[in-house]
């Protein structure tokens, strides 16, 4: 049974109030590929940062310098993969969906994966879903359980495995982070410069609650 690789990252925060620094959207972004070959090229960029004496634990778009971003997006442009993003405008989230951060995360995964799973999974394939670990040690288990609970509602158990990793441990999580950052910049700031560099890979970019008129804060 061939394996398809799904790497997930999120953008935005769990702050459900209007204040400086709080994001308008919470976004879940997945990168799906049959070939993880770009990992070696991303590791090379990280090693070059180490050799130059820079911070080289991982690549992280928000913190990386523009020169590093340029190199990463060049690598992404050379490879074939699929990107899907689901955006949830937080002010439209009904109170029962945000009783805890893990609960809201599970709702985001459910709406995202219900749409994406039929597009990426065939009856003869299996998904390895690798998600960037969220939260502190006390809450990581809750986020992981939220993800597992969602996937088992949508995909037969024989066709998936979930890996919940610190983002430093897999270069394809860095790639997912870069895709999420580019999409978030477009939606939060109207800056589509980086978005244009991955646009051809984006299969879906969905504002889930766009028709909604009610804001809860």
XYZ file of N, CA and C in Angstrom:
651
model
N 0.851 -1.194 0.000
C 0.000 0.000 0.000
C 0.885 1.242 0.000
N 0.889 2.037 -1.079
C 1.752 3.222 -1.143
C 1.361 4.255 -0.099
N 2.367 4.964 0.386
C 2.157 5.973 1.414
C 2.209 7.360 0.805
N 1.249 8.186 1.163
C 1.279 9.608 0.844
C 1.603 10.348 2.133
N 2.416 11.352 2.009
C 2.912 12.076 3.177
C 2.201 13.418 3.292
N 1.628 13.655 4.467
C 0.916 14.905 4.733
C 1.611 15.615 5.891
N 2.043 16.835 5.642
C 2.712 17.632 6.666
C 1.830 18.843 6.978
N 1.582 19.065 8.251
C 0.618 20.087 8.651
C 1.244 21.126 9.567
N 0.835 22.357 9.353
C 1.220 23.433 10.258
C 0.042 24.392 10.362
N 0.063 25.198 11.389
C -1.026 26.152 11.602
C -0.458 27.565 11.637
N -1.326 28.518 11.413
C -0.942 29.923 11.527
C -2.053 30.645 12.278
N -1.677 31.688 12.993
C -2.644 32.374 13.832
C -2.551 31.886 15.263
N -3.397 32.435 16.114
C -3.326 32.124 17.538
C -4.699 31.734 18.063
N -4.732 31.429 19.347
C -5.981 31.028 20.002
C -6.542 32.154 20.878
N -6.248 33.383 20.512
C -6.747 34.537 21.249
C -8.084 34.963 20.658
N -9.146 34.794 21.412
C -10.481 35.105 20.916
C -10.967 36.430 21.505
N -10.284 37.470 21.126
C -10.665 38.831 21.500
C -9.923 39.785 20.565
N -10.462 40.976 20.436
C -9.823 41.971 19.582
C -8.777 42.731 20.397
N -7.529 42.516 20.056
C -6.455 43.255 20.702
C -5.247 43.248 19.790
N -4.348 44.159 20.021
C -3.152 44.253 19.185
C -2.361 42.955 19.225
N -1.985 42.495 18.054
C -1.192 41.283 17.950
C -1.991 40.019 17.755
N -3.289 40.052 18.020
C -4.121 38.862 17.829
C -4.467 38.710 16.352
N -4.415 37.493 15.860
C -4.714 37.256 14.454
C -6.215 37.277 14.192
N -6.586 37.641 12.987
C -7.994 37.592 12.583
C -8.422 36.159 12.327
N -7.527 35.382 11.755
C -7.837 34.008 11.356
C -6.979 33.000 12.121
N -7.518 31.819 12.296
C -6.721 30.635 12.602
C -6.738 29.790 11.333
N -5.579 29.354 10.913
C -5.488 28.630 9.653
C -4.781 27.296 9.836
N -5.323 26.278 9.207
C -4.664 24.988 9.141
C -4.207 24.774 7.703
N -2.948 24.432 7.540
C -2.356 24.272 6.214
C -1.691 22.902 6.126
N -1.969 22.168 5.056
C -1.313 20.875 4.837
C -0.583 20.858 3.501
N 0.550 20.200 3.522
C 1.352 19.954 2.324
C 1.357 18.450 2.101
N 0.895 18.018 0.937
C 0.805 16.590 0.625
C 1.762 16.265 -0.513
N 2.526 15.187 -0.349
C 3.493 14.811 -1.370
C 3.699 13.304 -1.376
N 4.124 12.788 -2.515
C 4.519 11.388 -2.623
C 6.031 11.229 -2.524
N 6.747 12.349 -2.513
C 8.207 12.325 -2.548
C 8.748 13.372 -1.582
N 9.511 12.935 -0.615
C 10.062 13.841 0.397
C 11.482 14.281 0.062
N 11.823 14.242 -1.217
C 13.186 14.535 -1.636
C 13.669 15.930 -1.323
N 12.753 16.882 -1.196
C 13.192 18.254 -0.926
C 13.803 18.390 0.472
N 13.615 17.393 1.321
C 14.136 17.473 2.686
C 15.646 17.694 2.695
N 16.365 17.007 1.818
C 17.823 17.140 1.818
C 18.255 18.551 1.429
N 17.509 19.180 0.522
C 17.843 20.544 0.108
C 17.550 21.544 1.229
N 16.487 21.318 1.974
C 16.179 22.195 3.105
C 17.202 22.017 4.222
N 17.635 20.778 4.424
C 18.687 20.542 5.414
C 19.983 21.233 5.010
N 20.266 21.269 3.720
C 21.467 21.949 3.243
C 21.411 23.438 3.596
N 20.246 24.058 3.419
C 20.102 25.471 3.779
C 20.353 25.655 5.269
N 19.800 24.744 6.073
C 20.011 24.851 7.517
C 21.483 24.699 7.873
N 22.171 23.758 7.212
C 23.600 23.554 7.496
C 24.422 24.779 7.105
N 24.037 25.429 6.018
C 24.735 26.648 5.614
C 24.560 27.744 6.660
N 23.364 27.813 7.258
C 23.142 28.774 8.334
C 24.032 28.455 9.531
N 24.153 27.161 9.842
C 25.038 26.745 10.937
C 26.479 27.139 10.654
N 26.918 26.897 9.420
C 28.298 27.193 9.047
C 28.601 28.686 9.123
N 27.549 29.496 8.926
C 27.720 30.948 8.990
C 27.569 31.482 10.410
N 27.353 30.566 11.373
C 27.240 30.977 12.762
C 25.869 31.474 13.163
N 24.863 31.187 12.338
C 23.516 31.661 12.638
C 22.726 30.659 13.457
N 21.494 31.040 13.778
C 20.579 30.153 14.482
C 20.155 29.056 13.513
N 20.427 27.801 13.847
C 20.219 26.738 12.860
C 19.518 25.524 13.437
N 18.672 25.732 14.434
C 17.890 24.626 14.980
C 16.904 24.106 13.936
N 16.300 25.036 13.206
C 15.319 24.690 12.185
C 15.103 25.909 11.308
N 14.395 25.732 10.219
C 13.947 26.849 9.402
C 12.537 27.222 9.858
N 12.323 28.503 10.081
C 11.015 28.985 10.551
C 10.784 30.341 9.899
N 9.788 30.400 9.021
C 9.648 31.549 8.135
C 9.512 32.865 8.881
N 8.749 32.881 9.952
C 8.537 34.115 10.702
C 9.848 34.703 11.206
N 10.768 33.849 11.606
C 12.016 34.298 12.220
C 13.177 34.355 11.239
N 13.097 33.662 10.118
C 14.215 33.619 9.177
C 14.408 34.963 8.471
N 15.643 35.235 8.093
C 15.939 36.436 7.317
C 15.427 36.262 5.889
N 15.236 37.390 5.213
C 14.671 37.332 3.867
C 15.551 36.526 2.913
N 16.841 36.601 3.077
C 17.733 35.834 2.199
C 17.485 34.339 2.345
N 17.240 33.888 3.567
C 16.920 32.476 3.806
C 15.572 32.132 3.194
N 14.588 33.005 3.381
C 13.280 32.771 2.776
C 13.384 32.608 1.268
N 14.176 33.451 0.653
C 14.334 33.368 -0.807
C 14.871 32.007 -1.219
N 15.847 31.499 -0.475
C 16.421 30.203 -0.804
C 15.413 29.076 -0.603
N 14.633 29.153 0.457
C 13.629 28.109 0.712
C 12.577 28.106 -0.385
N 12.082 29.265 -0.752
C 11.045 29.304 -1.790
C 11.585 28.836 -3.147
N 12.866 29.015 -3.391
C 13.482 28.467 -4.601
C 13.431 26.939 -4.591
N 13.697 26.353 -3.415
C 13.619 24.899 -3.292
C 12.186 24.428 -3.499
N 11.227 25.082 -2.874
C 9.826 24.673 -3.019
C 9.387 24.727 -4.479
N 9.864 25.713 -5.211
C 9.458 25.876 -6.611
C 9.931 24.727 -7.497
N 10.935 24.000 -7.046
C 11.503 22.906 -7.850
C 10.764 21.585 -7.676
N 9.868 21.518 -6.699
C 9.266 20.232 -6.353
C 7.753 20.257 -6.530
N 7.208 19.055 -6.677
C 5.774 18.910 -6.867
C 5.122 18.490 -5.554
N 4.138 19.244 -5.131
C 3.383 18.919 -3.924
C 2.054 19.663 -3.992
N 1.175 19.320 -3.061
C -0.155 19.924 -3.009
C -0.321 20.651 -1.677
N -0.856 21.856 -1.728
C -1.106 22.635 -0.528
C -2.607 22.898 -0.396
N -3.136 22.693 0.802
C -4.525 23.010 1.107
C -4.554 23.834 2.388
N -5.378 24.860 2.411
C -5.479 25.722 3.578
C -6.945 25.994 3.897
N -7.291 25.861 5.160
C -8.628 26.211 5.641
C -8.475 27.309 6.680
N -9.174 28.408 6.458
C -9.097 29.563 7.341
C -10.397 29.704 8.122
N -10.264 29.931 9.421
C -11.413 30.125 10.294
C -11.321 31.520 10.904
N -12.259 32.394 10.551
C -12.274 33.739 11.107
C -12.733 33.632 12.562
N -11.846 33.921 13.478
C -12.065 33.564 14.873
C -13.256 34.269 15.504
N -13.549 35.488 15.080
C -14.665 36.217 15.681
C -16.010 35.586 15.337
N -16.034 34.722 14.319
C -17.267 34.046 13.920
C -17.400 32.661 14.559
N -16.425 32.279 15.362
C -16.458 30.959 15.995
C -17.466 30.941 17.134
N -18.428 30.045 17.063
C -19.413 29.934 18.124
C -18.730 29.479 19.419
N -19.252 29.911 20.561
C -18.580 29.631 21.842
C -18.269 28.163 22.075
N -19.145 27.236 21.653
C -18.901 25.815 21.925
C -17.717 25.257 21.134
N -17.283 25.970 20.098
C -16.141 25.497 19.317
C -14.811 25.906 19.932
N -14.825 26.752 20.946
C -13.585 27.292 21.511
C -13.551 27.221 23.029
N -14.106 26.153 23.551
C -14.061 25.949 25.003
C -12.641 25.688 25.495
N -11.778 25.228 24.598
C -10.347 25.074 24.893
C -9.603 25.187 23.579
N -8.291 25.422 23.664
C -7.479 25.510 22.447
C -7.525 24.198 21.671
N -7.448 23.074 22.374
C -7.459 21.773 21.711
C -8.804 21.513 21.031
N -9.888 21.977 21.628
C -11.207 21.802 21.018
C -11.291 22.573 19.709
N -10.833 23.804 19.717
C -10.874 24.598 18.478
C -9.967 23.990 17.418
N -8.824 23.509 17.844
C -7.890 22.834 16.927
C -8.562 21.623 16.290
N -9.335 20.882 17.075
C -10.031 19.709 16.533
C -11.090 20.124 15.525
N -11.820 21.170 15.796
C -12.800 21.657 14.826
C -12.112 22.061 13.523
N -10.987 22.767 13.640
C -10.254 23.183 12.443
C -9.828 21.975 11.620
N -9.300 20.968 12.304
C -8.882 19.758 11.603
C -10.078 19.062 10.957
N -11.183 18.995 11.644
C -12.350 18.294 11.099
C -12.814 18.947 9.799
N -13.008 20.252 9.823
C -13.485 20.931 8.622
C -12.465 20.842 7.491
N -11.183 20.972 7.840
C -10.128 20.893 6.828
C -10.042 19.496 6.219
N -9.958 18.505 7.090
C -9.694 17.145 6.599
C -10.908 16.520 5.926
N -12.102 16.924 6.335
C -13.306 16.423 5.672
C -13.300 16.802 4.207
N -12.767 17.969 3.892
C -12.660 18.414 2.506
C -11.464 17.804 1.793
N -10.329 17.745 2.490
C -9.081 17.370 1.823
C -8.916 15.866 1.665
N -9.314 15.082 2.660
C -9.063 13.635 2.634
C -9.542 12.959 1.353
N -10.762 13.224 0.878
C -11.199 12.561 -0.357
C -10.366 12.944 -1.584
N -9.678 14.072 -1.497
C -8.866 14.533 -2.632
C -7.491 13.874 -2.666
N -7.013 13.420 -1.522
C -5.624 12.938 -1.466
C -5.507 11.446 -1.164
N -6.612 10.810 -0.783
C -6.544 9.410 -0.380
C -7.341 8.535 -1.339
N -6.706 7.464 -1.811
C -7.399 6.463 -2.605
C -7.567 5.202 -1.766
N -8.373 4.275 -2.241
C -8.611 3.054 -1.463
C -7.370 2.185 -1.328
N -6.375 2.439 -2.185
C -5.170 1.618 -2.164
C -3.964 2.334 -1.570
N -4.187 3.470 -0.902
C -3.061 4.217 -0.342
C -3.228 4.420 1.156
N -2.184 4.927 1.773
C -2.177 5.181 3.209
C -1.557 6.555 3.451
N -2.061 7.253 4.466
C -1.547 8.568 4.802
C -0.682 8.508 6.056
N 0.476 9.119 5.977
C 1.260 9.407 7.175
C 1.134 10.899 7.406
N 0.405 11.274 8.444
C 0.135 12.673 8.746
C 1.106 13.124 9.831
N 1.967 14.060 9.481
C 2.934 14.595 10.425
C 2.562 16.029 10.725
N 2.219 16.292 11.966
C 1.790 17.628 12.373
C 2.800 18.233 13.315
N 2.991 19.536 13.190
C 3.883 20.242 14.106
C 3.259 20.278 15.487
N 4.013 19.843 16.482
C 3.496 19.765 17.848
C 3.179 21.150 18.383
N 2.040 21.244 19.055
C 1.588 22.494 19.650
C 1.594 22.386 21.167
N 1.669 23.535 21.819
C 1.468 23.571 23.258
C 2.696 23.178 24.060
N 2.535 23.272 25.367
C 3.566 22.853 26.300
C 3.371 21.370 26.613
N 4.234 20.822 27.428
C 4.190 19.384 27.687
C 2.837 18.931 28.225
N 2.182 19.787 29.012
C 0.907 19.402 29.609
C -0.229 19.372 28.589
N -0.098 20.149 27.499
C -1.195 20.265 26.538
C -0.942 19.544 25.221
N 0.299 19.107 24.983
C 0.605 18.435 23.722
C -0.255 17.195 23.533
N -0.481 16.453 24.607
C -1.286 15.231 24.507
C -2.708 15.548 24.062
N -3.254 16.662 24.547
C -4.618 17.049 24.173
C -4.699 17.403 22.692
N -3.698 18.094 22.174
C -3.687 18.433 20.751
C -3.534 17.172 19.896
N -2.656 16.278 20.312
C -2.470 15.040 19.564
C -3.752 14.222 19.549
N -4.424 14.133 20.698
C -5.672 13.386 20.769
C -6.742 14.030 19.896
N -6.765 15.352 19.843
C -7.724 16.054 19.001
C -7.516 15.685 17.533
N -6.264 15.620 17.110
C -5.968 15.252 15.732
C -6.364 13.803 15.454
N -6.004 12.895 16.348
C -6.365 11.487 16.164
C -7.882 11.294 16.120
N -8.593 11.979 17.007
C -10.048 11.846 17.025
C -10.684 12.297 15.716
N -10.115 13.339 15.142
C -10.654 13.850 13.887
C -10.405 12.891 12.730
N -9.165 12.451 12.591
C -8.824 11.602 11.442
C -9.619 10.309 11.463
N -9.824 9.713 12.634
C -10.532 8.439 12.690
C -12.019 8.576 12.352
N -12.550 9.797 12.399
C -13.927 10.024 11.982
C -14.076 10.036 10.466
N -12.975 10.246 9.758
C -13.041 10.506 8.320
C -12.379 9.422 7.486
N -11.309 8.821 8.004
C -10.503 7.865 7.232
C -10.497 6.517 7.943
N -10.665 5.405 7.209
C -10.577 4.077 7.834
C -9.253 3.904 8.577
N -9.310 3.276 9.734
C -8.131 3.191 10.606
C -6.933 2.541 9.926
N -7.160 1.639 9.006
C -6.056 0.951 8.335
C -5.308 1.856 7.359
N -5.820 3.060 7.121
C -5.252 3.907 6.078
C -4.577 5.172 6.603
N -4.255 5.227 7.879
C -3.573 6.422 8.373
C -2.765 6.139 9.629
N -1.743 6.958 9.782
C -0.976 7.043 11.015
C -0.692 8.518 11.254
N -0.619 8.901 12.510
C -0.340 10.284 12.872
C 0.982 10.361 13.628
N 1.806 11.316 13.219
C 3.057 11.607 13.907
C 3.003 13.064 14.333
N 3.131 13.309 15.620
C 3.022 14.658 16.173
C 4.405 15.047 16.668
N 5.133 15.864 15.882
C 6.553 16.097 16.127
C 6.872 17.554 16.399
N 7.936 17.766 17.158
C 8.517 19.094 17.219
C 8.967 19.470 15.806
N 8.690 20.687 15.416
C 8.928 21.083 14.020
C 10.397 21.022 13.622
N 11.314 21.007 14.584
C 12.729 20.922 14.249
C 13.115 19.548 13.711
N 12.256 18.556 13.896
C 12.637 17.179 13.595
C 12.372 16.729 12.167
N 11.632 17.506 11.386
C 11.361 17.079 10.009
C 11.368 18.282 9.076
N 12.261 18.298 8.078
C 12.351 19.433 7.163
C 11.055 19.711 6.382
N 10.225 18.688 6.183
C 8.987 18.942 5.449
C 7.994 19.726 6.305
N 8.155 19.694 7.621
C 7.371 20.596 8.464
C 7.813 22.039 8.251
N 9.079 22.245 7.939
C 9.546 23.594 7.617
C 8.892 24.065 6.323
N 8.783 23.148 5.361
C 8.132 23.498 4.094
C 6.669 23.866 4.327
N 5.973 23.094 5.157
C 4.574 23.405 5.469
C 4.468 24.761 6.168
N 5.407 25.042 7.048
C 5.440 26.332 7.741
C 5.588 27.480 6.750
N 6.460 27.320 5.776
C 6.666 28.366 4.773
C 5.404 28.581 3.927
N 4.709 27.505 3.608
C 3.464 27.645 2.848
C 2.395 28.340 3.702
N 2.287 27.937 4.960
C 1.310 28.552 5.856
C 1.596 30.042 6.030
N 2.849 30.394 6.189
C 3.223 31.798 6.375
C 2.841 32.630 5.161
N 3.096 32.098 3.967
C 2.777 32.837 2.740
C 1.276 33.087 2.611
N 0.489 32.069 2.928
C -0.962 32.218 2.826
C -1.478 33.162 3.909
N -0.941 33.029 5.117
C -1.364 33.914 6.202
C -1.068 35.372 5.881
N 0.091 35.669 5.317
C 0.448 37.044 4.969
C -0.566 37.646 3.999
N -1.022 36.827 3.075
C -2.010 37.317 2.108
C -3.311 37.683 2.810
N -3.787 36.796 3.687
C -5.094 36.990 4.308
C -5.070 38.019 5.432
N -4.004 38.073 6.186
C -3.950 38.972 7.333
C -3.454 40.370 6.950
N -2.574 40.446 5.949
C -1.935 41.730 5.646
C -2.127 42.191 4.208
N -2.710 41.346 3.382
C -2.860 41.711 1.982
C -1.551 41.671 1.208
N -0.550 40.983 1.755
C 0.774 40.866 1.127
C 0.859 39.510 0.442
N 0.814 39.511 -0.897
C 0.791 38.243 -1.625
C 2.113 37.939 -2.332
N 3.193 38.600 -1.937
C 4.486 38.372 -2.594
C 4.922 36.918 -2.467
N 4.961 36.401 -1.249
C 5.385 35.008 -1.053
C 4.314 34.041 -1.528
N 3.053 34.420 -1.371
C 1.940 33.593 -1.852
C 2.083 33.308 -3.335
N 2.501 34.295 -4.095
C 2.639 34.113 -5.544
C 3.686 33.061 -5.892
N 4.648 32.844 -4.989
C 5.720 31.883 -5.253
C 5.260 30.435 -5.091
N 4.170 30.224 -4.365
C 3.652 28.852 -4.172
C 2.253 28.687 -4.761
N 1.775 29.700 -5.442
C 0.390 29.709 -5.920
C 0.060 28.486 -6.761
N 0.996 28.045 -7.593
C 0.727 26.905 -8.475
C 0.528 25.606 -7.698
N 1.025 25.557 -6.472
C 0.895 24.341 -5.653
C -0.374 24.337 -4.809
N -1.020 25.481 -4.678
C -2.188 25.589 -3.808
C -3.418 25.024 -4.512
N -3.966 23.947 -3.959
C -5.158 23.316 -4.526
C -6.444 23.856 -3.917
N -6.399 24.249 -2.650
C -7.575 24.845 -2.024
C -7.139 25.844 -0.973
N -7.913 26.906 -0.874
C -7.646 28.009 0.052
C -9.029 28.538 0.443
N -9.526 28.062 1.556
C -10.955 28.169 1.835
C -11.235 28.921 3.121
N -12.006 29.989 3.010
C -12.468 30.745 4.161
C -13.766 30.098 4.636
N -13.664 29.253 5.645
C -14.770 28.380 6.037
C -16.037 29.146 6.395
N -15.888 30.214 7.148
C -17.066 30.921 7.652
C -17.324 32.227 6.907
N -16.867 32.309 5.670
C -17.069 33.525 4.880
C -18.532 33.953 4.805
N -19.507 33.012 4.646
C -20.913 33.449 4.559
C -21.484 33.953 5.881
N -20.837 33.653 6.990
C -21.371 34.008 8.306
C -21.433 35.501 8.525
N -22.469 35.954 9.193
C -22.664 37.376 9.467
C -22.521 37.723 10.948
N -22.572 36.709 11.807
C -22.551 36.939 13.251
C -21.113 36.900 13.775
N -20.757 37.921 14.511
C -19.448 37.965 15.177
C -19.693 37.900 16.675
N -18.911 37.094 17.374
C -19.116 36.872 18.794
C -18.227 37.755 19.668
N -17.366 38.527 19.046
C -16.605 39.534 19.801
C -16.114 40.588 18.839
